[in-house]
Every structure is written in structure tokens, then in C-alpha cells.
Amino acid sequence: MDNIKEMARAAKQRLKNNFWDECKRNLDEGTFQARERGLNEGKVKSTLKGRVKNEIKGEKQDEFYLKVKALLDTEGEVSDAIGRLTDREYYSSLSYEEKQRYTLRLSNRYLQALEKYRKEKELGL
């Protein structure tokens, strides 16, 4: 029962803060920009709808993605991105095999974040 009350409070707060008006404005603006650039409007709508869903669910943006985005915004694609994103303190506590696994996982996450970043830049988000 408490969960339902919390959800109702959150919905009421969204209404008070004109959340839906802002979402509609962002959606209209995004589709207009996509149309101007000759991009797929459906992709823009889908991306924005996904963001709204995540915000309503209370999901936070991925900290790692935010780091990658900041790096790409400031310096672009650099050859030592994995090294810059490595948690040095944690890395130094690992064995040789664990270091290799950590680097591979980090590399995979970086590539996924880079792909997401490129899509966002392509859509102008």
C-alpha cells in the first residue's frame, strides 16, 4: 500500500512541475530537429520515450556512461580511453588474470557507451 501512495505522490509531483508539458515540448522539438536534419523521427521519439520511462521509474543514468560522455565531450575519442576510465586503486588490488578480465569488461562497456554516445550525437540529443 505504501508503494502505491509513493507512486501517486510522484505522479502528482510530476503534474505540479509540468513534467508532461516539458516532455511534450522536448518530443516536438526533437522530432522537428530530426525532420530538419533528415533523420528518422521514430528513432528520436523512441529514445526520448525511453528516457521518460527511466526517469519515471526512478532509474539513474549509468555513472560509467556519464564518465565516457564527459571524456568524449571534452577530449573526443582518445587512444588511452580505457586507461583513463580504469579505477587505479581497484586495478592495483587485482591478480594478473583478474586485471585482464577487468580490462576486457571495461573495454566492452566503453564500446557500448561509445555506440550510445554516437547515436545520441547523430540524433542531436
PDB file of N, CA and C in Angstrom, residues 20-108:
ATOM      1  N   TRP A  20       4.948  16.723 -17.821  1.00  0.00           N
ATOM      2  CA  TRP A  20       4.409  16.233 -19.087  1.00  0.00           C
ATOM      3  C   TRP A  20       4.428  17.301 -20.163  1.00  0.00           C
ATOM      4  N   ASP A  21       4.232  18.549 -19.787  1.00  0.00           N
ATOM      5  CA  ASP A  21       4.334  19.636 -20.768  1.00  0.00           C
ATOM      6  C   ASP A  21       5.752  19.729 -21.307  1.00  0.00           C
ATOM      7  N   GLU A  22       6.710  19.587 -20.417  1.00  0.00           N
ATOM      8  CA  GLU A  22       8.112  19.630 -20.832  1.00  0.00           C
ATOM      9  C   GLU A  22       8.464  18.432 -21.709  1.00  0.00           C
ATOM     10  N   CYS A  23       7.924  17.260 -21.367  1.00  0.00           N
ATOM     11  CA  CYS A  23       8.167  16.074 -22.189  1.00  0.00           C
ATOM     12  C   CYS A  23       7.608  16.270 -23.595  1.00  0.00           C
ATOM     13  N   LYS A  24       6.405  16.801 -23.665  1.00  0.00           N
ATOM     14  CA  LYS A  24       5.773  17.051 -24.959  1.00  0.00           C
ATOM     15  C   LYS A  24       6.599  18.058 -25.759  1.00  0.00           C
ATOM     16  N   ARG A  25       7.066  19.104 -25.109  1.00  0.00           N
ATOM     17  CA  ARG A  25       7.871  20.124 -25.778  1.00  0.00           C
ATOM     18  C   ARG A  25       9.189  19.518 -26.284  1.00  0.00           C
ATOM     19  N   ASN A  26       9.840  18.686 -25.453  1.00  0.00           N
ATOM     20  CA  ASN A  26      11.083  18.026 -25.871  1.00  0.00           C
ATOM     21  C   ASN A  26      10.851  17.084 -27.046  1.00  0.00           C
ATOM     22  N   LEU A  27       9.743  16.375 -27.010  1.00  0.00           N
ATOM     23  CA  LEU A  27       9.413  15.447 -28.082  1.00  0.00           C
ATOM     24  C   LEU A  27       9.165  16.202 -29.384  1.00  0.00           C
ATOM     25  N   ASP A  28       8.389  17.283 -29.308  1.00  0.00           N
ATOM     26  CA  ASP A  28       8.118  18.087 -30.502  1.00  0.00           C
ATOM     27  C   ASP A  28       9.393  18.700 -31.055  1.00  0.00           C
ATOM     28  N   GLU A  29      10.222  19.229 -30.167  1.00  0.00           N
ATOM     29  CA  GLU A  29      11.476  19.853 -30.582  1.00  0.00           C
ATOM     30  C   GLU A  29      12.414  18.826 -31.210  1.00  0.00           C
ATOM     31  N   GLY A  30      12.497  17.651 -30.595  1.00  0.00           N
ATOM     32  CA  GLY A  30      13.363  16.593 -31.122  1.00  0.00           C
ATOM     33  C   GLY A  30      12.913  16.108 -32.488  1.00  0.00           C
ATOM     34  N   THR A  31      11.612  15.920 -32.680  1.00  0.00           N
ATOM     35  CA  THR A  31      11.122  15.473 -33.983  1.00  0.00           C
ATOM     36  C   THR A  31      11.297  16.559 -35.038  1.00  0.00           C
ATOM     37  N   PHE A  32      11.116  17.816 -34.638  1.00  0.00           N
ATOM     38  CA  PHE A  32      11.315  18.918 -35.580  1.00  0.00           C
ATOM     39  C   PHE A  32      12.776  18.968 -36.038  1.00  0.00           C
ATOM     40  N   GLN A  33      13.703  18.847 -35.086  1.00  0.00           N
ATOM     41  CA  GLN A  33      15.128  18.862 -35.433  1.00  0.00           C
ATOM     42  C   GLN A  33      15.495  17.666 -36.306  1.00  0.00           C
ATOM     43  N   ALA A  34      14.913  16.507 -36.007  1.00  0.00           N
ATOM     44  CA  ALA A  34      15.180  15.320 -36.821  1.00  0.00           C
ATOM     45  C   ALA A  34      14.667  15.533 -38.244  1.00  0.00           C
ATOM     46  N   ARG A  35      13.497  16.091 -38.371  1.00  0.00           N
ATOM     47  CA  ARG A  35      12.921  16.373 -39.679  1.00  0.00           C
ATOM     48  C   ARG A  35      13.817  17.359 -40.451  1.00  0.00           C
ATOM     49  N   GLU A  36      14.308  18.372 -39.748  1.00  0.00           N
ATOM     50  CA  GLU A  36      15.178  19.379 -40.375  1.00  0.00           C
ATOM     51  C   GLU A  36      16.474  18.748 -40.878  1.00  0.00           C
ATOM     52  N   ARG A  37      17.003  17.807 -40.142  1.00  0.00           N
ATOM     53  CA  ARG A  37      18.276  17.170 -40.498  1.00  0.00           C
ATOM     54  C   ARG A  37      18.100  15.969 -41.415  1.00  0.00           C
ATOM     55  N   GLY A  38      16.859  15.580 -41.650  1.00  0.00           N
ATOM     56  CA  GLY A  38      16.607  14.423 -42.491  1.00  0.00           C
ATOM     57  C   GLY A  38      16.829  13.099 -41.783  1.00  0.00           C
ATOM     58  N   LEU A  39      16.714  13.117 -40.446  1.00  0.00           N
ATOM     59  CA  LEU A  39      16.901  11.897 -39.661  1.00  0.00           C
ATOM     60  C   LEU A  39      15.563  11.207 -39.420  1.00  0.00           C
ATOM     61  N   ASN A  40      15.633   9.995 -38.933  1.00  0.00           N
ATOM     62  CA  ASN A  40      14.450   9.210 -38.632  1.00  0.00           C
ATOM     63  C   ASN A  40      13.762   9.746 -37.373  1.00  0.00           C
ATOM     64  N   GLU A  41      12.555  10.259 -37.515  1.00  0.00           N
ATOM     65  CA  GLU A  41      11.823  10.815 -36.374  1.00  0.00           C
ATOM     66  C   GLU A  41      11.452   9.731 -35.368  1.00  0.00           C
ATOM     67  N   GLY A  42      11.208   8.540 -35.850  1.00  0.00           N
ATOM     68  CA  GLY A  42      10.841   7.428 -34.971  1.00  0.00           C
ATOM     69  C   GLY A  42      11.935   7.091 -33.974  1.00  0.00           C
ATOM     70  N   LYS A  43      13.181   7.151 -34.416  1.00  0.00           N
ATOM     71  CA  LYS A  43      14.301   6.868 -33.514  1.00  0.00           C
ATOM     72  C   LYS A  43      14.392   7.918 -32.421  1.00  0.00           C
ATOM     73  N   VAL A  44      14.180   9.175 -32.790  1.00  0.00           N
ATOM     74  CA  VAL A  44      14.229  10.256 -31.807  1.00  0.00           C
ATOM     75  C   VAL A  44      13.115  10.075 -30.787  1.00  0.00           C
ATOM     76  N   LYS A  45      11.915   9.792 -31.265  1.00  0.00           N
ATOM     77  CA  LYS A  45      10.777   9.588 -30.362  1.00  0.00           C
ATOM     78  C   LYS A  45      11.038   8.410 -29.431  1.00  0.00           C
ATOM     79  N   SER A  46      11.557   7.328 -29.980  1.00  0.00           N
ATOM     80  CA  SER A  46      11.836   6.138 -29.175  1.00  0.00           C
ATOM     81  C   SER A  46      12.867   6.428 -28.084  1.00  0.00           C
ATOM     82  N   THR A  47      13.915   7.152 -28.440  1.00  0.00           N
ATOM     83  CA  THR A  47      14.951   7.494 -27.473  1.00  0.00           C
ATOM     84  C   THR A  47      14.404   8.372 -26.365  1.00  0.00           C
ATOM     85  N   LEU A  48      13.636   9.384 -26.737  1.00  0.00           N
ATOM     86  CA  LEU A  48      13.068  10.287 -25.731  1.00  0.00           C
ATOM     87  C   LEU A  48      12.054   9.568 -24.845  1.00  0.00           C
ATOM     88  N   LYS A  49      11.255   8.693 -25.422  1.00  0.00           N
ATOM     89  CA  LYS A  49      10.294   7.922 -24.626  1.00  0.00           C
ATOM     90  C   LYS A  49      11.019   7.011 -23.627  1.00  0.00           C
ATOM     91  N   GLY A  50      12.123   6.425 -24.056  1.00  0.00           N
ATOM     92  CA  GLY A  50      12.911   5.586 -23.152  1.00  0.00           C
ATOM     93  C   GLY A  50      13.459   6.381 -21.981  1.00  0.00           C
ATOM     94  N   ARG A  51      13.907   7.607 -22.261  1.00  0.00           N
ATOM     95  CA  ARG A  51      14.408   8.465 -21.185  1.00  0.00           C
ATOM     96  C   ARG A  51      13.308   8.800 -20.186  1.00  0.00           C
ATOM     97  N   VAL A  52      12.121   9.100 -20.703  1.00  0.00           N
ATOM     98  CA  VAL A  52      10.994   9.436 -19.825  1.00  0.00           C
ATOM     99  C   VAL A  52      10.629   8.239 -18.960  1.00  0.00           C
ATOM    100  N   LYS A  53      10.583   7.066 -19.559  1.00  0.00           N
ATOM    101  CA  LYS A  53      10.275   5.852 -18.794  1.00  0.00           C
ATOM    102  C   LYS A  53      11.284   5.640 -17.673  1.00  0.00           C
ATOM    103  N   ASN A  54      12.551   5.792 -17.993  1.00  0.00           N
ATOM    104  CA  ASN A  54      13.598   5.611 -16.981  1.00  0.00           C
ATOM    105  C   ASN A  54      13.469   6.645 -15.874  1.00  0.00           C
ATOM    106  N   GLU A  55      13.147   7.871 -16.229  1.00  0.00           N
ATOM    107  CA  GLU A  55      13.000   8.920 -15.222  1.00  0.00           C
ATOM    108  C   GLU A  55      11.805   8.637 -14.314  1.00  0.00           C
ATOM    109  N   ILE A  56      10.715   8.168 -14.887  1.00  0.00           N
ATOM    110  CA  ILE A  56       9.525   7.859 -14.091  1.00  0.00           C
ATOM    111  C   ILE A  56       9.803   6.691 -13.152  1.00  0.00           C
ATOM    112  N   LYS A  57      10.529   5.701 -13.639  1.00  0.00           N
ATOM    113  CA  LYS A  57      10.866   4.547 -12.808  1.00  0.00           C
ATOM    114  C   LYS A  57      11.881   4.889 -11.732  1.00  0.00           C
ATOM    115  N   GLY A  58      12.500   6.056 -11.867  1.00  0.00           N
ATOM    116  CA  GLY A  58      13.484   6.473 -10.882  1.00  0.00           C
ATOM    117  C   GLY A  58      14.865   5.913 -11.132  1.00  0.00           C
ATOM    118  N   GLU A  59      15.087   5.412 -12.333  1.00  0.00           N
ATOM    119  CA  GLU A  59      16.402   4.863 -12.651  1.00  0.00           C
ATOM    120  C   GLU A  59      17.375   5.999 -12.917  1.00  0.00           C
ATOM    121  N   LYS A  60      18.544   5.851 -12.381  1.00  0.00           N
ATOM    122  CA  LYS A  60      19.585   6.860 -12.580  1.00  0.00           C
ATOM    123  C   LYS A  60      20.378   6.510 -13.833  1.00  0.00           C
ATOM    124  N   GLN A  61      20.956   7.536 -14.433  1.00  0.00           N
ATOM    125  CA  GLN A  61      21.811   7.272 -15.581  1.00  0.00           C
ATOM    126  C   GLN A  61      23.063   6.555 -15.112  1.00  0.00           C
ATOM    127  N   ASP A  62      23.574   5.733 -15.981  1.00  0.00           N
ATOM    128  CA  ASP A  62      24.764   4.945 -15.703  1.00  0.00           C
ATOM    129  C   ASP A  62      25.955   5.861 -15.453  1.00  0.00           C
ATOM    130  N   GLU A  63      26.570   5.734 -14.291  1.00  0.00           N
ATOM    131  CA  GLU A  63      27.726   6.566 -13.924  1.00  0.00           C
ATOM    132  C   GLU A  63      28.872   6.394 -14.929  1.00  0.00           C
ATOM    133  N   PHE A  64      29.078   5.158 -15.349  1.00  0.00           N
ATOM    134  CA  PHE A  64      30.158   4.898 -16.300  1.00  0.00           C
ATOM    135  C   PHE A  64      29.888   5.625 -17.610  1.00  0.00           C
ATOM    136  N   TYR A  65      28.653   5.569 -18.092  1.00  0.00           N
ATOM    137  CA  TYR A  65      28.316   6.260 -19.328  1.00  0.00           C
ATOM    138  C   TYR A  65      28.537   7.765 -19.185  1.00  0.00           C
ATOM    139  N   LEU A  66      28.190   8.306 -18.040  1.00  0.00           N
ATOM    140  CA  LEU A  66      28.392   9.732 -17.833  1.00  0.00           C
ATOM    141  C   LEU A  66      29.874  10.101 -17.878  1.00  0.00           C
ATOM    142  N   LYS A  67      30.742   9.216 -17.343  1.00  0.00           N
ATOM    143  CA  LYS A  67      32.187   9.441 -17.417  1.00  0.00           C
ATOM    144  C   LYS A  67      32.659   9.425 -18.870  1.00  0.00           C
ATOM    145  N   VAL A  68      32.185   8.419 -19.610  1.00  0.00           N
ATOM    146  CA  VAL A  68      32.580   8.290 -21.013  1.00  0.00           C
ATOM    147  C   VAL A  68      32.093   9.502 -21.803  1.00  0.00           C
ATOM    148  N   LYS A  69      30.872   9.909 -21.548  1.00  0.00           N
ATOM    149  CA  LYS A  69      30.303  11.065 -22.254  1.00  0.00           C
ATOM    150  C   LYS A  69      31.121  12.329 -21.965  1.00  0.00           C
ATOM    151  N   ALA A  70      31.485  12.533 -20.716  1.00  0.00           N
ATOM    152  CA  ALA A  70      32.291  13.699 -20.350  1.00  0.00           C
ATOM    153  C   ALA A  70      33.652  13.658 -21.053  1.00  0.00           C
ATOM    154  N   LEU A  71      34.263  12.481 -21.090  1.00  0.00           N
ATOM    155  CA  LEU A  71      35.546  12.327 -21.762  1.00  0.00           C
ATOM    156  C   LEU A  71      35.422  12.636 -23.248  1.00  0.00           C
ATOM    157  N   LEU A  72      34.383  12.100 -23.881  1.00  0.00           N
ATOM    158  CA  LEU A  72      34.211  12.317 -25.314  1.00  0.00           C
ATOM    159  C   LEU A  72      33.848  13.762 -25.629  1.00  0.00           C
ATOM    160  N   ASP A  73      33.071  14.392 -24.767  1.00  0.00           N
ATOM    161  CA  ASP A  73      32.709  15.789 -24.985  1.00  0.00           C
ATOM    162  C   ASP A  73      33.920  16.715 -24.871  1.00  0.00           C
ATOM    163  N   THR A  74      34.798  16.418 -23.919  1.00  0.00           N
ATOM    164  CA  THR A  74      35.934  17.312 -23.686  1.00  0.00           C
ATOM    165  C   THR A  74      37.120  17.011 -24.599  1.00  0.00           C
ATOM    166  N   GLU A  75      37.428  15.733 -24.789  1.00  0.00           N
ATOM    167  CA  GLU A  75      38.655  15.382 -25.500  1.00  0.00           C
ATOM    168  C   GLU A  75      38.436  14.613 -26.787  1.00  0.00           C
ATOM    169  N   GLY A  76      37.205  14.175 -27.048  1.00  0.00           N
ATOM    170  CA  GLY A  76      36.954  13.357 -28.225  1.00  0.00           C
ATOM    171  C   GLY A  76      37.428  11.932 -27.981  1.00  0.00           C
ATOM    172  N   GLU A  77      37.510  11.180 -29.066  1.00  0.00           N
ATOM    173  CA  GLU A  77      37.973   9.803 -28.947  1.00  0.00           C
ATOM    174  C   GLU A  77      39.495   9.812 -28.797  1.00  0.00           C
ATOM    175  N   VAL A  78      39.948   9.276 -27.688  1.00  0.00           N
ATOM    176  CA  VAL A  78      41.385   9.242 -27.402  1.00  0.00           C
ATOM    177  C   VAL A  78      41.870   7.801 -27.389  1.00  0.00           C
ATOM    178  N   SER A  79      43.147   7.624 -27.656  1.00  0.00           N
ATOM    179  CA  SER A  79      43.700   6.269 -27.737  1.00  0.00           C
ATOM    180  C   SER A  79      43.841   5.601 -26.370  1.00  0.00           C
ATOM    181  N   ASP A  80      43.891   6.391 -25.302  1.00  0.00           N
ATOM    182  CA  ASP A  80      44.068   5.815 -23.970  1.00  0.00           C
ATOM    183  C   ASP A  80      42.799   5.907 -23.115  1.00  0.00           C
ATOM    184  N   ALA A  81      41.647   5.777 -23.750  1.00  0.00           N
ATOM    185  CA  ALA A  81      40.374   5.912 -23.036  1.00  0.00           C
ATOM    186  C   ALA A  81      40.228   4.863 -21.933  1.00  0.00           C
ATOM    187  N   ILE A  82      40.623   3.628 -22.212  1.00  0.00           N
ATOM    188  CA  ILE A  82      40.496   2.560 -21.220  1.00  0.00           C
ATOM    189  C   ILE A  82      41.354   2.882 -20.004  1.00  0.00           C
ATOM    190  N   GLY A  83      42.557   3.359 -20.229  1.00  0.00           N
ATOM    191  CA  GLY A  83      43.438   3.737 -19.132  1.00  0.00           C
ATOM    192  C   GLY A  83      42.859   4.867 -18.304  1.00  0.00           C
ATOM    193  N   ARG A  84      42.236   5.823 -18.956  1.00  0.00           N
ATOM    194  CA  ARG A  84      41.650   6.955 -18.241  1.00  0.00           C
ATOM    195  C   ARG A  84      40.424   6.551 -17.430  1.00  0.00           C
ATOM    196  N   LEU A  85      39.718   5.525 -17.901  1.00  0.00           N
ATOM    197  CA  LEU A  85      38.495   5.089 -17.218  1.00  0.00           C
ATOM    198  C   LEU A  85      38.758   4.035 -16.146  1.00  0.00           C
ATOM    199  N   THR A  86      39.972   3.527 -16.084  1.00  0.00           N
ATOM    200  CA  THR A  86      40.328   2.484 -15.121  1.00  0.00           C
ATOM    201  C   THR A  86      40.349   3.040 -13.699  1.00  0.00           C
ATOM    202  N   ASP A  87      39.753   2.288 -12.789  1.00  0.00           N
ATOM    203  CA  ASP A  87      39.817   2.613 -11.359  1.00  0.00           C
ATOM    204  C   ASP A  87      41.171   2.088 -10.859  1.00  0.00           C
ATOM    205  N   ARG A  88      42.131   2.984 -10.736  1.00  0.00           N
ATOM    206  CA  ARG A  88      43.513   2.600 -10.424  1.00  0.00           C
ATOM    207  C   ARG A  88      43.644   1.861  -9.095  1.00  0.00           C
ATOM    208  N   GLU A  89      42.956   2.319  -8.089  1.00  0.00           N
ATOM    209  CA  GLU A  89      43.057   1.689  -6.767  1.00  0.00           C
ATOM    210  C   GLU A  89      42.551   0.252  -6.822  1.00  0.00           C
ATOM    211  N   TYR A  90      41.390   0.054  -7.445  1.00  0.00           N
ATOM    212  CA  TYR A  90      40.820  -1.285  -7.570  1.00  0.00           C
ATOM    213  C   TYR A  90      41.722  -2.161  -8.444  1.00  0.00           C
ATOM    214  N   TYR A  91      42.184  -1.598  -9.548  1.00  0.00           N
ATOM    215  CA  TYR A  91      43.006  -2.334 -10.504  1.00  0.00           C
ATOM    216  C   TYR A  91      44.286  -2.855  -9.857  1.00  0.00           C
ATOM    217  N   SER A  92      44.884  -2.050  -9.014  1.00  0.00           N
ATOM    218  CA  SER A  92      46.147  -2.457  -8.384  1.00  0.00           C
ATOM    219  C   SER A  92      45.963  -3.606  -7.389  1.00  0.00           C
ATOM    220  N   SER A  93      44.737  -3.815  -6.924  1.00  0.00           N
ATOM    221  CA  SER A  93      44.492  -4.887  -5.959  1.00  0.00           C
ATOM    222  C   SER A  93      44.206  -6.232  -6.640  1.00  0.00           C
ATOM    223  N   LEU A  94      44.154  -6.265  -7.960  1.00  0.00           N
ATOM    224  CA  LEU A  94      43.783  -7.483  -8.683  1.00  0.00           C
ATOM    225  C   LEU A  94      45.000  -8.320  -9.053  1.00  0.00           C
ATOM    226  N   SER A  95      44.736  -9.618  -9.244  1.00  0.00           N
ATOM    227  CA  SER A  95      45.791 -10.501  -9.747  1.00  0.00           C
ATOM    228  C   SER A  95      45.914 -10.282 -11.259  1.00  0.00           C
ATOM    229  N   TYR A  96      46.891 -10.917 -11.864  1.00  0.00           N
ATOM    230  CA  TYR A  96      47.127 -10.749 -13.299  1.00  0.00           C
ATOM    231  C   TYR A  96      45.894 -11.147 -14.118  1.00  0.00           C
ATOM    232  N   GLU A  97      45.327 -12.311 -13.820  1.00  0.00           N
ATOM    233  CA  GLU A  97      44.155 -12.784 -14.559  1.00  0.00           C
ATOM    234  C   GLU A  97      42.957 -11.867 -14.336  1.00  0.00           C
ATOM    235  N   GLU A  98      42.770 -11.432 -13.110  1.00  0.00           N
ATOM    236  CA  GLU A  98      41.664 -10.531 -12.798  1.00  0.00           C
ATOM    237  C   GLU A  98      41.832  -9.184 -13.510  1.00  0.00           C
ATOM    238  N   LYS A  99      43.072  -8.728 -13.626  1.00  0.00           N
ATOM    239  CA  LYS A  99      43.338  -7.481 -14.354  1.00  0.00           C
ATOM    240  C   LYS A  99      42.941  -7.613 -15.821  1.00  0.00           C
ATOM    241  N   GLN A 100      43.250  -8.767 -16.416  1.00  0.00           N
ATOM    242  CA  GLN A 100      42.879  -8.993 -17.808  1.00  0.00           C
ATOM    243  C   GLN A 100      41.361  -8.999 -17.976  1.00  0.00           C
ATOM    244  N   ARG A 101      40.651  -9.699 -17.079  1.00  0.00           N
ATOM    245  CA  ARG A 101      39.189  -9.743 -17.147  1.00  0.00           C
ATOM    246  C   ARG A 101      38.593  -8.356 -16.947  1.00  0.00           C
ATOM    247  N   TYR A 102      39.136  -7.616 -15.997  1.00  0.00           N
ATOM    248  CA  TYR A 102      38.662  -6.260 -15.718  1.00  0.00           C
ATOM    249  C   TYR A 102      38.833  -5.367 -16.955  1.00  0.00           C
ATOM    250  N   THR A 103      40.000  -5.449 -17.584  1.00  0.00           N
ATOM    251  CA  THR A 103      40.270  -4.636 -18.763  1.00  0.00           C
ATOM    252  C   THR A 103      39.337  -5.015 -19.911  1.00  0.00           C
ATOM    253  N   LEU A 104      39.079  -6.296 -20.093  1.00  0.00           N
ATOM    254  CA  LEU A 104      38.166  -6.731 -21.146  1.00  0.00           C
ATOM    255  C   LEU A 104      36.737  -6.244 -20.884  1.00  0.00           C
ATOM    256  N   ARG A 105      36.281  -6.358 -19.632  1.00  0.00           N
ATOM    257  CA  ARG A 105      34.937  -5.868 -19.283  1.00  0.00           C
ATOM    258  C   ARG A 105      34.841  -4.362 -19.476  1.00  0.00           C
ATOM    259  N   LEU A 106      35.873  -3.654 -19.050  1.00  0.00           N
ATOM    260  CA  LEU A 106      35.913  -2.206 -19.189  1.00  0.00           C
ATOM    261  C   LEU A 106      35.895  -1.804 -20.664  1.00  0.00           C
ATOM    262  N   SER A 107      36.643  -2.522 -21.458  1.00  0.00           N
ATOM    263  CA  SER A 107      36.689  -2.252 -22.897  1.00  0.00           C
ATOM    264  C   SER A 107      35.317  -2.471 -23.534  1.00  0.00           C
ATOM    265  N   ASN A 108      34.661  -3.541 -23.148  1.00  0.00           N
ATOM    266  CA  ASN A 108      33.325  -3.838 -23.672  1.00  0.00           C
ATOM    267  C   ASN A 108      32.325  -2.753 -23.277  1.00  0.00           C
TER     268      ASN A 108
END
